[in-house]
Short mmCIF file of N, CA and C in Angstrom, two decimals:
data_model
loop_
_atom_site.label_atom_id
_atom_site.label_comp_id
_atom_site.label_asym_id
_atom_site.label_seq_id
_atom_site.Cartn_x
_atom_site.Cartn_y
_atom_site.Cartn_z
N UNK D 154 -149.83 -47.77 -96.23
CA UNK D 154 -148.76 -46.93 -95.73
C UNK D 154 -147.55 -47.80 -95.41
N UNK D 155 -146.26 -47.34 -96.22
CA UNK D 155 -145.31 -48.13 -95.61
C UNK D 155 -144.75 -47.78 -93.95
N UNK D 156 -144.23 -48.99 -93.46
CA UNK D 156 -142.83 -49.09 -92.57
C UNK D 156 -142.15 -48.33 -91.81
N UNK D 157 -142.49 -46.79 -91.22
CA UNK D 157 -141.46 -46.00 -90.66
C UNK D 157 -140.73 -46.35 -89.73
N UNK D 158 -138.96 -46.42 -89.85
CA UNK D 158 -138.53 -46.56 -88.92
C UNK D 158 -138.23 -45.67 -88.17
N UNK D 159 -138.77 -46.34 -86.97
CA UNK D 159 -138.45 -45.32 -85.59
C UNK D 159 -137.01 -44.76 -85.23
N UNK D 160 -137.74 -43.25 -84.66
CA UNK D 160 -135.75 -42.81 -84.50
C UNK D 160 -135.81 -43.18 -83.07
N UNK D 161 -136.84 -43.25 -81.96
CA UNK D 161 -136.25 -43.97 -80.81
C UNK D 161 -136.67 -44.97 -80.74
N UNK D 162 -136.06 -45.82 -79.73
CA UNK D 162 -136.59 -47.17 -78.87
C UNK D 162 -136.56 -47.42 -77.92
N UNK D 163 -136.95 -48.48 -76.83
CA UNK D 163 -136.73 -48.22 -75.57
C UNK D 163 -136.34 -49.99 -75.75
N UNK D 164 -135.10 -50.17 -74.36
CA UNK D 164 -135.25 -51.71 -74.09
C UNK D 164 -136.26 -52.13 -72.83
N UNK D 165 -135.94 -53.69 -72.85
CA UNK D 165 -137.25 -54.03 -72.02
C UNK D 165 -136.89 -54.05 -70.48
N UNK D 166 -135.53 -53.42 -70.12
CA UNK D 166 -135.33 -52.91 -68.92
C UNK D 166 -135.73 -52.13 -68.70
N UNK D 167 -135.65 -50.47 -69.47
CA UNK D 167 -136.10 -49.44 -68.83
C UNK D 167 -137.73 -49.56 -69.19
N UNK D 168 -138.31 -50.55 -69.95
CA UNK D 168 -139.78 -50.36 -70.20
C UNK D 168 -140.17 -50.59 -68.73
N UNK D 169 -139.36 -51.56 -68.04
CA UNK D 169 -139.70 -52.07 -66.08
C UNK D 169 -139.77 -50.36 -65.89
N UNK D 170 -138.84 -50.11 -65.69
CA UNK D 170 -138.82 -48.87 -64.69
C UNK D 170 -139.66 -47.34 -65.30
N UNK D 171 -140.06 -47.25 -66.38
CA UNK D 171 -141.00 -46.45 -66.90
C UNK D 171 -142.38 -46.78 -66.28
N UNK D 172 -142.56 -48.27 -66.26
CA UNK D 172 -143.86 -48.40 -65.76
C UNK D 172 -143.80 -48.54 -64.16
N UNK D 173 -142.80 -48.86 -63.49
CA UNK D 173 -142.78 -48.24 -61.88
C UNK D 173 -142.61 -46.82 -62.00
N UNK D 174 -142.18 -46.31 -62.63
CA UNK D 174 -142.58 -44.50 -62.67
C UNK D 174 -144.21 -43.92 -62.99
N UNK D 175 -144.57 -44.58 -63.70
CA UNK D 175 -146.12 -44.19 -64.21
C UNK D 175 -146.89 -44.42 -63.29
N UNK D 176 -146.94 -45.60 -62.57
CA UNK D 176 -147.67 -45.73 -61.68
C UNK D 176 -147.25 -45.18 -60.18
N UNK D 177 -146.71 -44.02 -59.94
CA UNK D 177 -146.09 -43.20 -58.77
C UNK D 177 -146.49 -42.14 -59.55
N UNK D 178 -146.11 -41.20 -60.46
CA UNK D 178 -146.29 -40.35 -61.32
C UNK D 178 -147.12 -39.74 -62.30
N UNK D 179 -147.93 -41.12 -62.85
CA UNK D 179 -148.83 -40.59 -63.62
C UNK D 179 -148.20 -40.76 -65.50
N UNK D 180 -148.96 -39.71 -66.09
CA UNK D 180 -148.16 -39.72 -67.55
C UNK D 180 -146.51 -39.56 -67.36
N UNK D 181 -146.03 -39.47 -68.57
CA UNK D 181 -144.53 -39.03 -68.18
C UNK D 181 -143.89 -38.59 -69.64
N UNK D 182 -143.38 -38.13 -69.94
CA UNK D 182 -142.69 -37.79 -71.01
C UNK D 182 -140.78 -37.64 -70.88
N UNK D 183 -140.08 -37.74 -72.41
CA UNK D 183 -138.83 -38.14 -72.43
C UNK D 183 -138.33 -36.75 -72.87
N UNK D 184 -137.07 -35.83 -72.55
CA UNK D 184 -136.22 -34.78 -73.30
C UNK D 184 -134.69 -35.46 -72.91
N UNK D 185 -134.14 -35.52 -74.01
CA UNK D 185 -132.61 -35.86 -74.76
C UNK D 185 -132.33 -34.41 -74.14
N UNK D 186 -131.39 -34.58 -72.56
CA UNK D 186 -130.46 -33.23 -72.03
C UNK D 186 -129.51 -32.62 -73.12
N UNK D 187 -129.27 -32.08 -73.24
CA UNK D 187 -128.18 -30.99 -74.21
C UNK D 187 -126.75 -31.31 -73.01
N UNK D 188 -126.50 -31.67 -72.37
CA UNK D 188 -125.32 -31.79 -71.65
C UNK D 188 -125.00 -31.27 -70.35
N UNK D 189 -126.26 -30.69 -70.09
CA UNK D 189 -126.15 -29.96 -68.71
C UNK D 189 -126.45 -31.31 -67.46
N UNK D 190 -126.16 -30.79 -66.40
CA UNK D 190 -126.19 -31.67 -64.95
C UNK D 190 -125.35 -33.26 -65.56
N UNK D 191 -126.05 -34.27 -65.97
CA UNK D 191 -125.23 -35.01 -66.25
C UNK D 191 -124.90 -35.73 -67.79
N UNK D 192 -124.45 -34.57 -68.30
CA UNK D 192 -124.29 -34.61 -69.69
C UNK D 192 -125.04 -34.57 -70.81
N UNK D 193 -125.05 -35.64 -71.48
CA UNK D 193 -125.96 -35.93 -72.24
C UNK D 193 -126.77 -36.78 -72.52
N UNK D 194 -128.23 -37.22 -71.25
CA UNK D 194 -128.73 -37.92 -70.89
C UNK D 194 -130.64 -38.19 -71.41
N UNK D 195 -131.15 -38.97 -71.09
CA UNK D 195 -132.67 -38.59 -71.49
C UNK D 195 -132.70 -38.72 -70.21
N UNK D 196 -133.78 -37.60 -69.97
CA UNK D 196 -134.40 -37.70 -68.89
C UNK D 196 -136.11 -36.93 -69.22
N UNK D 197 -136.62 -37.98 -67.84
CA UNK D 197 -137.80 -38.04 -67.43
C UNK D 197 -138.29 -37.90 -66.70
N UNK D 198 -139.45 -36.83 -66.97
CA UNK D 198 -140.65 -35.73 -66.23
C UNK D 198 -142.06 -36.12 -66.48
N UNK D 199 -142.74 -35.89 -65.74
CA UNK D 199 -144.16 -36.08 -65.64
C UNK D 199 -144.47 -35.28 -66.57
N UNK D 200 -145.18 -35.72 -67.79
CA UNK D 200 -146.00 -34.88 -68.99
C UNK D 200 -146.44 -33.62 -68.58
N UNK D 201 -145.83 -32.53 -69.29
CA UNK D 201 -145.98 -31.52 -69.02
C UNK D 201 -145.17 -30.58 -67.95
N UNK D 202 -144.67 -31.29 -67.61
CA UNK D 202 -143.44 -30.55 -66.49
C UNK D 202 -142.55 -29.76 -66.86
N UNK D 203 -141.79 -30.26 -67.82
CA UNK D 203 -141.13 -29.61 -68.61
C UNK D 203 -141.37 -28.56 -69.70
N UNK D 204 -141.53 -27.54 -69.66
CA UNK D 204 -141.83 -26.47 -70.56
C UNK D 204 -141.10 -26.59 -72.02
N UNK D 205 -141.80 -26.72 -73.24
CA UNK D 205 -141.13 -27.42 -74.31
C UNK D 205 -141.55 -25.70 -75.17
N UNK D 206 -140.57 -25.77 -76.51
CA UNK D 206 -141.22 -24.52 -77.38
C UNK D 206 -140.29 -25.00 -78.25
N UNK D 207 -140.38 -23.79 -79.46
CA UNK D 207 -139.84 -24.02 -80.92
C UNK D 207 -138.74 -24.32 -81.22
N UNK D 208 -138.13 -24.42 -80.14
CA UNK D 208 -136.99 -25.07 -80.47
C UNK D 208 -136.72 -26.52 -80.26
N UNK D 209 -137.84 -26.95 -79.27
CA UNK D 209 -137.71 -28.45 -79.31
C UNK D 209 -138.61 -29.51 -80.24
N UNK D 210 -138.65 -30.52 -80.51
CA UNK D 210 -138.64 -31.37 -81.38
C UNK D 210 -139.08 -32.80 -80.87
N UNK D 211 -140.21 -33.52 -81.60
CA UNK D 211 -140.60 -34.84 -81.07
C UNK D 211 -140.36 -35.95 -81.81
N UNK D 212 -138.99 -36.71 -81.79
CA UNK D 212 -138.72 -37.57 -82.23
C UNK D 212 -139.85 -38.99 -82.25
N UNK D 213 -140.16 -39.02 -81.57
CA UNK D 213 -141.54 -40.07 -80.99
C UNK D 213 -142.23 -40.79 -80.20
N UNK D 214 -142.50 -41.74 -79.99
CA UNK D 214 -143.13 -42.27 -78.70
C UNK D 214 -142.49 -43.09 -78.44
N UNK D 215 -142.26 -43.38 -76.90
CA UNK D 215 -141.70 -44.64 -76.62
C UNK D 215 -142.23 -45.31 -75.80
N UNK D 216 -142.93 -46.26 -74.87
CA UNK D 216 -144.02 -46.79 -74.49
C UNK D 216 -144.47 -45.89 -74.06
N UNK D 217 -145.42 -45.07 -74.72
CA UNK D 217 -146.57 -44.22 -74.44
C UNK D 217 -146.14 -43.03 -73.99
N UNK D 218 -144.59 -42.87 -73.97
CA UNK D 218 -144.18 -41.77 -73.60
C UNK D 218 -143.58 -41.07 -75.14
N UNK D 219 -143.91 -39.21 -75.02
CA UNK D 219 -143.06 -38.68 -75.74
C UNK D 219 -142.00 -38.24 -76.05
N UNK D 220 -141.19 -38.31 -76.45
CA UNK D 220 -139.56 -38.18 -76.37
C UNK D 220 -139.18 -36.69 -77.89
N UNK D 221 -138.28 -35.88 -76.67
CA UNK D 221 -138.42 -34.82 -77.46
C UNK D 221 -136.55 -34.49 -76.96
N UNK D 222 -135.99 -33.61 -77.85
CA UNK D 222 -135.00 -33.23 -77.94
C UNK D 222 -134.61 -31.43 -78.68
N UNK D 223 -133.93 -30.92 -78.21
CA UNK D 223 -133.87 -29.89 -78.69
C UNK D 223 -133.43 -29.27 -80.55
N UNK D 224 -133.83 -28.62 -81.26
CA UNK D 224 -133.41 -28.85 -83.07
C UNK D 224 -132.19 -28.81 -82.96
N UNK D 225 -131.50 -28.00 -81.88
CA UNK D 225 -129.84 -28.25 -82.44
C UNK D 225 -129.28 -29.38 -82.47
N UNK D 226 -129.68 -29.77 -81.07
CA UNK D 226 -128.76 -30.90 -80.79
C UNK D 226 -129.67 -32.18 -82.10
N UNK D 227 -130.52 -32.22 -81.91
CA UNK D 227 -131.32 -33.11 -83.33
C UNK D 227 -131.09 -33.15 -84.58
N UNK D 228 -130.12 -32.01 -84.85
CA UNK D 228 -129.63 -31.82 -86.14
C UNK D 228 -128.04 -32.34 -86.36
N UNK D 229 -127.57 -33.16 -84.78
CA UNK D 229 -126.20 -33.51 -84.61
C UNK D 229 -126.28 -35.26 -85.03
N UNK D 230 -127.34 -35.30 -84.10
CA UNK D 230 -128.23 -36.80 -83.95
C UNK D 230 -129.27 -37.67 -85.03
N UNK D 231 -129.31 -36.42 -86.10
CA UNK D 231 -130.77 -37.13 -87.13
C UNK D 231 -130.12 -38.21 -87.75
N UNK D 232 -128.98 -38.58 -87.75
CA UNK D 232 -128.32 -39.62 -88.39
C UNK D 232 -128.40 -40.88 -87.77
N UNK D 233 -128.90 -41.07 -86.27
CA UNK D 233 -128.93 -41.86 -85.40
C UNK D 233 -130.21 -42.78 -85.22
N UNK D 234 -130.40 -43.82 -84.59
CA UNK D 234 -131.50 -44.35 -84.08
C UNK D 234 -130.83 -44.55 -82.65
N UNK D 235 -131.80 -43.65 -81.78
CA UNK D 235 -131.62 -44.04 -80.09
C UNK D 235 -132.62 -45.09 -79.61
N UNK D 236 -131.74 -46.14 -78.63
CA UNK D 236 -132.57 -46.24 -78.01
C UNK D 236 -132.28 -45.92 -76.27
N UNK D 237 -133.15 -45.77 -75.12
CA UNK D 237 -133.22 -45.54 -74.15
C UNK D 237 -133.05 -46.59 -73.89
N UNK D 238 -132.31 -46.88 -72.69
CA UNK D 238 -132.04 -48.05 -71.92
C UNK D 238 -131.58 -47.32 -70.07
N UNK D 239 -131.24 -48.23 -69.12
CA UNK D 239 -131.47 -48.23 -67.72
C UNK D 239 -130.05 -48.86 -67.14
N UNK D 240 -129.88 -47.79 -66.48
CA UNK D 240 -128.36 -48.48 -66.02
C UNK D 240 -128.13 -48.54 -64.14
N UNK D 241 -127.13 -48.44 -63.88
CA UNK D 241 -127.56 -48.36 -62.43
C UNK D 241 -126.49 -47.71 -62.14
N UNK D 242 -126.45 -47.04 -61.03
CA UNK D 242 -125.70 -45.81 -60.63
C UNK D 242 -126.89 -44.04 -60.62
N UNK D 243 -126.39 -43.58 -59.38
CA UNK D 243 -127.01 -42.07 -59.62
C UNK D 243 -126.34 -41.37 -60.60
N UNK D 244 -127.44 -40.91 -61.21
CA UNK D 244 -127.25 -39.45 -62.18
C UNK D 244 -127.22 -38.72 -61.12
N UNK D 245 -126.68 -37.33 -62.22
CA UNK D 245 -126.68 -36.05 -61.61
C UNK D 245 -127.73 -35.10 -62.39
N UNK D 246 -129.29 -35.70 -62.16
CA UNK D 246 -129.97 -34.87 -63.19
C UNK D 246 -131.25 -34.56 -62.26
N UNK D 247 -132.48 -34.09 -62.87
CA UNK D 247 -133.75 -33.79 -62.19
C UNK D 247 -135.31 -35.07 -62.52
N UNK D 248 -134.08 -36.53 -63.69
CA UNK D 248 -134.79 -37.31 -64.27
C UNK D 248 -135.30 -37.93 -63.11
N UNK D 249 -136.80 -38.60 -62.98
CA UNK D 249 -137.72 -39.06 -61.77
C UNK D 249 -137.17 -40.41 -61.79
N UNK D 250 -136.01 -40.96 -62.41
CA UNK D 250 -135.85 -42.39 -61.87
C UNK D 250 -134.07 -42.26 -61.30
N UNK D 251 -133.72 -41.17 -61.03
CA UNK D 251 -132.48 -41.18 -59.85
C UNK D 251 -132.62 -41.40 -59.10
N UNK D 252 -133.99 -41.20 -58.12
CA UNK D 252 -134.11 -41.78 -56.61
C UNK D 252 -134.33 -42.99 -56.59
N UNK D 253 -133.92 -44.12 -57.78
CA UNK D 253 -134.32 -45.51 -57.52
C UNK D 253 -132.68 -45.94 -57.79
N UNK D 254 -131.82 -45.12 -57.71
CA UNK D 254 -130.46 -45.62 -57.56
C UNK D 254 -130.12 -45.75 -59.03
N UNK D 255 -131.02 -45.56 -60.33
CA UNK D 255 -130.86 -45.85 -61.64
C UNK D 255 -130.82 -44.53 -62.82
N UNK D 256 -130.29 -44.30 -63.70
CA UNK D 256 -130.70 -43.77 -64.65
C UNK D 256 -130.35 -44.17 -66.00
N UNK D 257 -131.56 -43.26 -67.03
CA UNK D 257 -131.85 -43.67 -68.30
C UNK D 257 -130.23 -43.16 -68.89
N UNK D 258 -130.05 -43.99 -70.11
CA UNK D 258 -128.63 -43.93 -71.25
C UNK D 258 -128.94 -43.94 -72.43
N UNK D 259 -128.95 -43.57 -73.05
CA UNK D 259 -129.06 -43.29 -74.77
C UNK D 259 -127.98 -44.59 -75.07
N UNK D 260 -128.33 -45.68 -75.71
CA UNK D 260 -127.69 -46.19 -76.77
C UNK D 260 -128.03 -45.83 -78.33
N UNK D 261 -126.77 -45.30 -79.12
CA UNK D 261 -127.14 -45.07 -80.65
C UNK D 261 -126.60 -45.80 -81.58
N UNK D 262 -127.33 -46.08 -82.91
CA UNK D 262 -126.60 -46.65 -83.83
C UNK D 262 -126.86 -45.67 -85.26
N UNK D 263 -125.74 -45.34 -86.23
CA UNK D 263 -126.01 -45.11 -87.31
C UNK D 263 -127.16 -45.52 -88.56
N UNK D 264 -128.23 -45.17 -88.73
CA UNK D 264 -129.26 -45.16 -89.84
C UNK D 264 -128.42 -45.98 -91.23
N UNK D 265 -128.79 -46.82 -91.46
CA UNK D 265 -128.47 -47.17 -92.89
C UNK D 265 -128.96 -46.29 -94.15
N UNK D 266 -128.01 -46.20 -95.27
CA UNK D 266 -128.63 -45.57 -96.42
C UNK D 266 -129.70 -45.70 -96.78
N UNK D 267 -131.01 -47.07 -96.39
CA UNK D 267 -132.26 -47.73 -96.89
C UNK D 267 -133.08 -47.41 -96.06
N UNK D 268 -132.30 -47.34 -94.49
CA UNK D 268 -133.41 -46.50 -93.29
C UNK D 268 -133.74 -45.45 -93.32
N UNK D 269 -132.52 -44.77 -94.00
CA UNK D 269 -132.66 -42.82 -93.71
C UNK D 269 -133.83 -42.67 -94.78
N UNK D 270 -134.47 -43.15 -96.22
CA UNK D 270 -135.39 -43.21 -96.72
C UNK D 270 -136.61 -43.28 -96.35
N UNK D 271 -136.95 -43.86 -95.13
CA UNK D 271 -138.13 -44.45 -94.55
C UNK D 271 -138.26 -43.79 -93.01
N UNK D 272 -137.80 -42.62 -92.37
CA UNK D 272 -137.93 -42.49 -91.17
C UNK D 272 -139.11 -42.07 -90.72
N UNK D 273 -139.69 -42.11 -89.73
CA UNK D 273 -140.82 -41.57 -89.10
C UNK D 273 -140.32 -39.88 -89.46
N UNK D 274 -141.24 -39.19 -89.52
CA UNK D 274 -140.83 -37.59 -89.55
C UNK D 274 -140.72 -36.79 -88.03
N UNK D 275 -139.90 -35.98 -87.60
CA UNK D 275 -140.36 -35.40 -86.38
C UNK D 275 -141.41 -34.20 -86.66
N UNK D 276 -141.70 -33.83 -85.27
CA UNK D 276 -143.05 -32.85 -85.29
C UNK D 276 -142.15 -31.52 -84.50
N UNK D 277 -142.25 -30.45 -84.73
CA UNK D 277 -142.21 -29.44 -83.76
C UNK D 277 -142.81 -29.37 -82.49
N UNK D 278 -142.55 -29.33 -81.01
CA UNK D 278 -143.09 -29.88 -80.34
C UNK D 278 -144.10 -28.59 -80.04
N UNK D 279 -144.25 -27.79 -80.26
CA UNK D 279 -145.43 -26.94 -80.84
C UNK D 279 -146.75 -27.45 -81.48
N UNK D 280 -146.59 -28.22 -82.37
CA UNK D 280 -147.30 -29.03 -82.54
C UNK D 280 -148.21 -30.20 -81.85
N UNK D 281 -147.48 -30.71 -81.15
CA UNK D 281 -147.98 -31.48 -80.19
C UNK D 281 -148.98 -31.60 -78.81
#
């Protein structure tokens, strides 16, 4: 099997603070906000918290977490590779790492013509 490249990633900052969340929290899973509370953010809920359906979408795992986004907005973004990263300052969201004074940021970069060939596929999160 060849190579899929991943459409997310995480850096090795927020991998710190995912795993001080897991261990307070438990599992945890990722949804790409549509723009509400503080824009357009990932944020993060304890697996299963979040009520997911056919309209959302699982781009893939990111340390052991699932990262899901809604089809519209995924159909703005499929051109992208995100990765999650950790910044400092409060959000204005319901993500479980605002009360540590921090929240998660989407960095993106454009897919090359040779990447968009090879991507991991998303799943309906129906599926999942």
């Amino acid at each position: 099997m060849e190579n899929l490249i991943k459409r997310v990633l995480v850096s090795d900052n927020a991998i710190k603070i995912i795993d001080q969340l897991r261990e307070r929290h438990g599992e945890l899973m990722f949804h790409q906000s549509g723009g509400c509370c503080d824009g357009s953010s990932p944020m993060c809920f304890p697996k299963g918290e979040l009520m997911l359906n056919e309209n959302d979408v699982k781009l893939g795992t990111l340390h052991g977490c699932d990262f899901f986004m809604s089809k519209d907005q995924f159909e703005y973004w499929k051109q992208t590779q995100l990765t999650v990263d950790v910044t400092t300052g409060r959000g204005a969201s319901f993500s479980l790492e605002i009360p540590l004074g921090l929240r998660f940021v989407i960095k993106s970069r454009m897919y090359t013509d040779e990447e968009r060939e090879h991507l991991e596929p998303v799943q309906s999160a129906e599926e999942v």
